Protein backbone atom coordinates (compact mmCIF):
# COMPACT_ATOMS: atom_id res chain seq x y z
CA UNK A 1 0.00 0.00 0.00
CA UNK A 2 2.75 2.07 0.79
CA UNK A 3 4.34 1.89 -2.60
CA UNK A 4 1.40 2.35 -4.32
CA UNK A 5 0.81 5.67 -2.28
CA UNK A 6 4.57 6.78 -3.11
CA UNK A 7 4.33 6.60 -6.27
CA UNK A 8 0.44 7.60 -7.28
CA UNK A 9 1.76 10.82 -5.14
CA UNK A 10 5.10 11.49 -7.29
CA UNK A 11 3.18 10.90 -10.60
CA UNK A 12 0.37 13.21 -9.62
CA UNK A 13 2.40 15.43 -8.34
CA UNK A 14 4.26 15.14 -12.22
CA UNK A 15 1.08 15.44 -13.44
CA UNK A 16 -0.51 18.45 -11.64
CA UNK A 17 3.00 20.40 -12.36
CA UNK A 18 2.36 19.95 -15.84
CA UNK A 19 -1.06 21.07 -15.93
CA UNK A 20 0.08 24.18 -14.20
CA UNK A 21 2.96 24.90 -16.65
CA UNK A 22 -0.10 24.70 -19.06
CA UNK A 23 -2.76 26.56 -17.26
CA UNK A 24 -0.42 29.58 -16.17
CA UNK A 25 -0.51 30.77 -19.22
CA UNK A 26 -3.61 30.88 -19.78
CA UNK A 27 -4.20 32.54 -16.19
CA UNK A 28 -1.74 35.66 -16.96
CA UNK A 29 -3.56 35.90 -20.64
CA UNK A 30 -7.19 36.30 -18.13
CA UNK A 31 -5.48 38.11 -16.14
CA UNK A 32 -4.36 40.78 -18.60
CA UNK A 33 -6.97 40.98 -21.12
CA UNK A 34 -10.18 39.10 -19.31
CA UNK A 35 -10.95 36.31 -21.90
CA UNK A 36 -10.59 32.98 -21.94
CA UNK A 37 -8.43 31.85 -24.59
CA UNK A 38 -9.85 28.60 -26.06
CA UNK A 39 -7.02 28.45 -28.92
CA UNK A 40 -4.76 27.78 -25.52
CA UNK A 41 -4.03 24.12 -25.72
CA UNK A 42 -3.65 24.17 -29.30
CA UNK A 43 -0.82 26.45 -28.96
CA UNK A 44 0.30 23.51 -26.44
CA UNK A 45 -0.12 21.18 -29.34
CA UNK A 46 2.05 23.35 -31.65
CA UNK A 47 4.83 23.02 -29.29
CA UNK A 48 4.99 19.27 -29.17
CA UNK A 49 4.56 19.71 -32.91
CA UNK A 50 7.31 22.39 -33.73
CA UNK A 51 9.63 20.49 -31.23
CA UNK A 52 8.57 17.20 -33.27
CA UNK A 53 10.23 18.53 -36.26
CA UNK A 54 13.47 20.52 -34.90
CA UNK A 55 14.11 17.59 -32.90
CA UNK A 56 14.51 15.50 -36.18
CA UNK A 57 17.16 17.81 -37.27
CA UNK A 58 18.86 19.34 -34.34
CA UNK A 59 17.98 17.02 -31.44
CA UNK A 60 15.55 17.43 -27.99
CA UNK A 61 17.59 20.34 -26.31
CA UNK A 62 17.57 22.62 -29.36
CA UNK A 63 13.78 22.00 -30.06
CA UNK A 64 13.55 22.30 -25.65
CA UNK A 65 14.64 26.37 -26.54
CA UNK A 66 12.73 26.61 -30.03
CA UNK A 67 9.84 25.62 -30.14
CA UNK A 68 8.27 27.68 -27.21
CA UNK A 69 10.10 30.40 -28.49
CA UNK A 70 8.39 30.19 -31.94
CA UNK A 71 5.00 28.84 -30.30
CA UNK A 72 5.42 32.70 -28.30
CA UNK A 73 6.31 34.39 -31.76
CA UNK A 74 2.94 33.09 -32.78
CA UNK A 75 0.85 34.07 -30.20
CA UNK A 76 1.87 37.31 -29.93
CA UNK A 77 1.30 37.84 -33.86
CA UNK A 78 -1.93 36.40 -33.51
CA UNK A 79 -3.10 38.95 -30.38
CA UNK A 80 -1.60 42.23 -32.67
CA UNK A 81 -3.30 41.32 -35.58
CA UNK A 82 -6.20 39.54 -34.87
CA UNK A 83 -7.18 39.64 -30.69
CA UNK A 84 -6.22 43.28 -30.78
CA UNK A 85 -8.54 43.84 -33.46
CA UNK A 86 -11.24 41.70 -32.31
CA UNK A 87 -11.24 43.29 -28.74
CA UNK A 88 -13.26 46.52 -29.82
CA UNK A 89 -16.44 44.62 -30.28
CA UNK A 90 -16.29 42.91 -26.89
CA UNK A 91 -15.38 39.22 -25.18
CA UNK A 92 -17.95 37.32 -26.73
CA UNK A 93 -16.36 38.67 -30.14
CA UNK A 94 -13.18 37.44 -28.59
CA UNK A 95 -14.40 33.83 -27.26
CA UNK A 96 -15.50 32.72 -30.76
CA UNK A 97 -12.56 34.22 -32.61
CA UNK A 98 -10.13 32.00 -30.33
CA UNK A 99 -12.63 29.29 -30.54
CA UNK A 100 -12.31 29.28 -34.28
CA UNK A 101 -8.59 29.92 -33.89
CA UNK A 102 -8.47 26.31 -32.23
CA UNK A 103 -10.07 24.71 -35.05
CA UNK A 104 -7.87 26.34 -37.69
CA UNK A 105 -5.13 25.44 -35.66
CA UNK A 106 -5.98 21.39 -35.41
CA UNK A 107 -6.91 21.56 -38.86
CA UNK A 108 -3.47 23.49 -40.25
CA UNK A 109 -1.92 20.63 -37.98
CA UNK A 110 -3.38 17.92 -39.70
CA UNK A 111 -2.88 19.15 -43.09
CA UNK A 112 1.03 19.53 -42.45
CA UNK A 113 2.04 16.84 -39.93
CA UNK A 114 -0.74 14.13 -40.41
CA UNK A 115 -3.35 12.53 -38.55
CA UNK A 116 -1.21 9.64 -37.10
CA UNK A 117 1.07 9.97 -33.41
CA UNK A 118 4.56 11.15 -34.23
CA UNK A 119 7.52 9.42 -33.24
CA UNK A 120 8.71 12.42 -31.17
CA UNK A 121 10.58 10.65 -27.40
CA UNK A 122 12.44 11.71 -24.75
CA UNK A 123 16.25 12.48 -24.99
CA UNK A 124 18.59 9.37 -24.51
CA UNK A 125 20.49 10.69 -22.03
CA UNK A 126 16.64 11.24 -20.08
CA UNK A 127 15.95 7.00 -20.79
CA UNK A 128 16.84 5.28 -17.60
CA UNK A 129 15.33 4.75 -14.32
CA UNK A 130 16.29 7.66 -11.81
CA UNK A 131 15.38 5.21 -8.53
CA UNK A 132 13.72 1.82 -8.10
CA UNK A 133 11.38 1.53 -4.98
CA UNK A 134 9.63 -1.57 -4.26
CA UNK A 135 10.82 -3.24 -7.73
CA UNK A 136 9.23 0.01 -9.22
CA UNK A 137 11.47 2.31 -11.53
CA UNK A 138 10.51 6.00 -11.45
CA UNK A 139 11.86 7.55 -14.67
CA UNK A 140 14.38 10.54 -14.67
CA UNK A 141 12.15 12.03 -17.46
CA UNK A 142 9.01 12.44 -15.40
CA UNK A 143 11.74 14.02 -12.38
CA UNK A 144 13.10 16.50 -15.52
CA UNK A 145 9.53 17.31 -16.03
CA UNK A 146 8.86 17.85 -12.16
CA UNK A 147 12.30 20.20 -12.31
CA UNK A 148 11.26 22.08 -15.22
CA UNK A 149 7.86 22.67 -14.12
CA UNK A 150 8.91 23.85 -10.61
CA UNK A 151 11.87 26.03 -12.48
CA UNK A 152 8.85 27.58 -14.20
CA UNK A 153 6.41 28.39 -11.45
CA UNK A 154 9.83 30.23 -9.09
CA UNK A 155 10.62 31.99 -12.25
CA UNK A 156 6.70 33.51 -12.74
CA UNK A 157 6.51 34.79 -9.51
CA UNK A 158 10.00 36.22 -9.07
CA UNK A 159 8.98 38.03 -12.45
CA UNK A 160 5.86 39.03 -11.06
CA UNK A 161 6.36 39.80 -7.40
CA UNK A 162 10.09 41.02 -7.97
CA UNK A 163 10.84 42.73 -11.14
CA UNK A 164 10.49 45.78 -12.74
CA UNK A 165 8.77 44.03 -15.69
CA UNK A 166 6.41 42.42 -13.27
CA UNK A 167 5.68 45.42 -11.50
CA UNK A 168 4.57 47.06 -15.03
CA UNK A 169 2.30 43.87 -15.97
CA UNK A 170 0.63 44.45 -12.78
CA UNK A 171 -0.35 47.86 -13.26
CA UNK A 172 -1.07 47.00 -16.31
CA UNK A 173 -3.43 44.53 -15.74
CA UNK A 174 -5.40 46.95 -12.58
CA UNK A 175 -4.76 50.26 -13.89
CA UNK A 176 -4.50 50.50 -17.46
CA UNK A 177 -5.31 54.08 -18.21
CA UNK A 178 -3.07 54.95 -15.64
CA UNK A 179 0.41 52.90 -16.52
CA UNK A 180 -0.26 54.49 -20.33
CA UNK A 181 -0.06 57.57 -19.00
CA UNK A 182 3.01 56.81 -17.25
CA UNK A 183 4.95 56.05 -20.56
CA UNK A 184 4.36 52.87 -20.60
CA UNK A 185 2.89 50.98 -24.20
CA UNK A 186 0.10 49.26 -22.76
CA UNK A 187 -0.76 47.39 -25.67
CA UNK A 188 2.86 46.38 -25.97
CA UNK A 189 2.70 44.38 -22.76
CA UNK A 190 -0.39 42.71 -23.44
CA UNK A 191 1.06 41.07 -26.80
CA UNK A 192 3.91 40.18 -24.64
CA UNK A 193 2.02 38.53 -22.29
CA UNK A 194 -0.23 37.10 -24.37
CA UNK A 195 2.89 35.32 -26.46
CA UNK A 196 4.58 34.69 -23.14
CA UNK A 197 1.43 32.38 -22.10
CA UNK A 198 1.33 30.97 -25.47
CA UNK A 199 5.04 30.20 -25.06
CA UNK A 200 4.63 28.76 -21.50
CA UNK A 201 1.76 26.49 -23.75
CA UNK A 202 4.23 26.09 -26.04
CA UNK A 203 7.07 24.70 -23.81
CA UNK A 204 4.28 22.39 -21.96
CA UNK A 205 4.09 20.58 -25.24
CA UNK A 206 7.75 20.08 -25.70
CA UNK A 207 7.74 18.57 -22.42
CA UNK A 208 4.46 16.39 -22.54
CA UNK A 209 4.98 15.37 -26.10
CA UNK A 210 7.30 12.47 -25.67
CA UNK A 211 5.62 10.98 -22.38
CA UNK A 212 2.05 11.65 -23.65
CA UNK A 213 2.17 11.35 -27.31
CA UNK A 214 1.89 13.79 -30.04
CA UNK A 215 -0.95 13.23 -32.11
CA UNK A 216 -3.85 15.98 -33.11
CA UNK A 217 -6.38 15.28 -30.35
CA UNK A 218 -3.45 16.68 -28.11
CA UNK A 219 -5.23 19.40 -27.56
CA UNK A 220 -9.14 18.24 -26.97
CA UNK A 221 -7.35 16.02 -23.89
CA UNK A 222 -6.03 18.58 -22.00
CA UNK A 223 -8.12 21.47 -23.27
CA UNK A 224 -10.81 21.44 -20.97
CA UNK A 225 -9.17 20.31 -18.09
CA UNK A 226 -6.89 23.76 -18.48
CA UNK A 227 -10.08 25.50 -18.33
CA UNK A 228 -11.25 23.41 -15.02
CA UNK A 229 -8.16 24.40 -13.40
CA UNK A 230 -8.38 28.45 -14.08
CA UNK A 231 -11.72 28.51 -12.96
CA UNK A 232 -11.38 25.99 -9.93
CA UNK A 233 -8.03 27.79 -8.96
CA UNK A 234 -9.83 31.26 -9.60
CA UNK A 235 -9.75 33.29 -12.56
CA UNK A 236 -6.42 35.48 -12.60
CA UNK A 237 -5.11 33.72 -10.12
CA UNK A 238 -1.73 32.16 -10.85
CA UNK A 239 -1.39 30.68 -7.04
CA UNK A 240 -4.65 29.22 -7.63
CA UNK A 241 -3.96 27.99 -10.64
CA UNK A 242 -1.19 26.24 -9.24
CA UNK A 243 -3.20 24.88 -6.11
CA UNK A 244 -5.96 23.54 -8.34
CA UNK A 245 -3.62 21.88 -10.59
CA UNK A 246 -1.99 19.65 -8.10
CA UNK A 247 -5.35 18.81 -6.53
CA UNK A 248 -6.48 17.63 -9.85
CA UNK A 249 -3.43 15.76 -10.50
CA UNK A 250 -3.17 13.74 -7.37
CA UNK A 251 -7.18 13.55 -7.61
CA UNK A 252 -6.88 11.64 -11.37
CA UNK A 253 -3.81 9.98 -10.18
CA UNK A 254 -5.00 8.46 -6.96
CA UNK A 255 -8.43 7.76 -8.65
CA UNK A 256 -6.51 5.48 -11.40
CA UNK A 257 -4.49 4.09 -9.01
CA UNK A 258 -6.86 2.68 -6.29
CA UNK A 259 -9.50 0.18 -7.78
CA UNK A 260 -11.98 0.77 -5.77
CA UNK A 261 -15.81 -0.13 -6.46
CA UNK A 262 -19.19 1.25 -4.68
CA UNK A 263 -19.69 -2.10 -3.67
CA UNK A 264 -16.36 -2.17 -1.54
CA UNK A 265 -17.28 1.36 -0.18
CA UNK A 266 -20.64 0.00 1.05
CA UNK A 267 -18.55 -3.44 2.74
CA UNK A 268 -16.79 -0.45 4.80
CA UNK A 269 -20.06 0.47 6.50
CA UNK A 270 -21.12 -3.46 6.44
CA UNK A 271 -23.67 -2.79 3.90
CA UNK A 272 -24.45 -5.86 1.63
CA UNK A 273 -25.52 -5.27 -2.16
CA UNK A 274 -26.91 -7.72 -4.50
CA UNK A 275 -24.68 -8.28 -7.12
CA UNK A 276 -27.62 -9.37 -9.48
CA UNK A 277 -29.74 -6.87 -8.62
CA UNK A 278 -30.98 -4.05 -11.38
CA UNK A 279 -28.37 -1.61 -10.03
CA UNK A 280 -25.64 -3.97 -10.73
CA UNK A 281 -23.47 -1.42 -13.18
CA UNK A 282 -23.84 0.76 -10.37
CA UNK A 283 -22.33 -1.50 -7.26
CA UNK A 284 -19.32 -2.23 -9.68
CA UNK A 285 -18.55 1.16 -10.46
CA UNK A 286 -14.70 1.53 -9.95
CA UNK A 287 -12.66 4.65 -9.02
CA UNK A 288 -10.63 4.28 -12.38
CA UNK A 289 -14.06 4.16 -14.23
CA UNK A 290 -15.02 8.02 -12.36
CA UNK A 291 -11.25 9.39 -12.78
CA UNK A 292 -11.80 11.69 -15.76
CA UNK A 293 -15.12 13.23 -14.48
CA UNK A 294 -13.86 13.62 -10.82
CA UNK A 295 -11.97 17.38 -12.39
CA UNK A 296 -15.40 18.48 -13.73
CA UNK A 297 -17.20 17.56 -10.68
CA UNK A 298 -14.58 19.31 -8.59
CA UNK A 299 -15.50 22.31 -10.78
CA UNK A 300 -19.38 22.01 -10.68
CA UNK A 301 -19.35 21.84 -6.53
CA UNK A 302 -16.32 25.07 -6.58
CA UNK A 303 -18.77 27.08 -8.61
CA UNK A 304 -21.94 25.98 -6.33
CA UNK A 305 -20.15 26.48 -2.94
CA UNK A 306 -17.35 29.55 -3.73
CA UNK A 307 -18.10 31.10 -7.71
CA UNK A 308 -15.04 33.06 -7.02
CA UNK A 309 -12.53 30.11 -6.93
CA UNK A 310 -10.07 28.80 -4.05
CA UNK A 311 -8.06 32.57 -4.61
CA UNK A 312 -9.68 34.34 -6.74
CA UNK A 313 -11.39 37.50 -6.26
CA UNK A 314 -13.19 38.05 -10.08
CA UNK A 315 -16.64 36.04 -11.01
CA UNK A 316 -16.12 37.20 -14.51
């Protein structure tokens, strides 16, 4: 039991870090401009993608550097000349444009790189097991993916809490009027923050590529799970964010890993069920069967018992 608690912990915890690196973008892009980018994961999905292809050429570490870099390049390009534009006739203008934005995307995907899952893996030097406990390796890719995921989240807030560029964004993001009045190109930092999410996206696909496959539905997987997380963790909130994505981690991750049924719930409290009965289905249902509604039932009961989110302060 013990082993099976060690590890469901270090793989959600793997898991939930990766959702964050994921979902952080997306948080600063709410927090700056107030809409929910739906084109978010596919940017996510053009990382794996873009890495994919430079890794062919120039290996894992180049396409590591690149491919979030060209994923931001993107983004930003795509908030100057088509968010920016869109903005003036409100955020239900904006919701469809990025929700048509993530169709184009898949389909521009599929038209260049295929339908099938590329061959895209993890370095060499990454293929080993890092430790074996209780004849179970735990591979040094997943700790490189805790490393770089934690190496993302210190480096956010430093930039946010610390710097002078953070100290702009912020202003930015509650006074507007005011920082443009100050000097400062207002509209300059929201395309930089809007490619800088896109390239935290971006380098979330490099990373989950090779240990969750790269294939076009990359996006639809993790899409709406992003979305639970920003709204469970509270919208703007990048401490949230990163709350709600370990909870949801370790949730899915225990869930898979303990194969538990109703019926062995109800033996707890010495409650006998007949196995025959016409509720059958529903005495057998397992733990790994619930696992991928357990986020979106986290986020029906968050918006029924706090609307606002574990730290947020915004409803809208």
């Amino acid at each position: 039991m013990f082993e099976l608690v060690f590890f469901s912990l270090l793989n959600g915890i793997v898991t939930g870090l990766l959702l964050f690196m994921l979902a952080s973008g997306l948080t600063l892009i709410f927090s700056m401009m107030g809409v929910l980018n739906f084109a978010h994961a596919s940017f996510y999905m053009l990382g794996a993608y873009f890495a994919y292809t430079v890794s062919l050429y120039l290996g894992f570490w180049v396409g590591l550097f690149v491919a979030p870099i060209l994923v931001g390049i993107l983004g930003a390009l795509v908030e100057r000349y088509g968010l920016r534009y869109v903005h003036r006739w409100g955020h239900v203008a904006e919701l469809i444009f990025t929700f048509g934005l993530a169709f184009l995307i898949e389909e521009i995907v599929q038209f260049i790189w295929g339908k099938d899952t590329k061959a895209y893996h993890e370095p060499e030097i990454l293929q080993f097991p890092l430790f074996t406990f209780f004849g179970q390796d735990f591979p040094a890719y997943k700790a490189f993916m805790l490393v770089v995921s934690i190496g993302i989240f210190v480096a956010l807030l430093l930039v946010l809490t610390k710097s002078r560029v953070g100290l702009i964004i912020q202003a930015a993001i509650t006074k507007p009027n005011m920082t443009a009045m100050l000097g400062h190109n207002v509209p300059l930092v929201f395309m930089g923050v809007f490619g800088a999410g896109c390239a935290l996206a971006g380098l979330a696909g490099v990373i989950a590529g090779p240990a969750l496959g790269t294939f076009p539905g990359m996006a639809v997987v993790l899409g709406s799970i992003v979305f639970v997380i920003v709204v469970v963790g509270g919208l703007g909130s990048l401490g949230g964010a990163f709350i709600a994505s370990l909870l949801i981690g370790l949730l899915q991750t225990f869930a898979i890993a303990l194969d538990y049924s109703v019926n062995d719930l109800l033996m707890v409290f010495n409650i006998e069920t007949d196995v025959d009965s016409a509720l059958r289905d529903l005495w057998t249902l397992s733990l790994p069967q619930v696992a991928p509604i357990l986020p979106y039932l986290l986020l029906v009961l968050i918006l029924i018992f706090r609307p606002t989110g574990l730290l947020g302060k915004r409803e809208t």
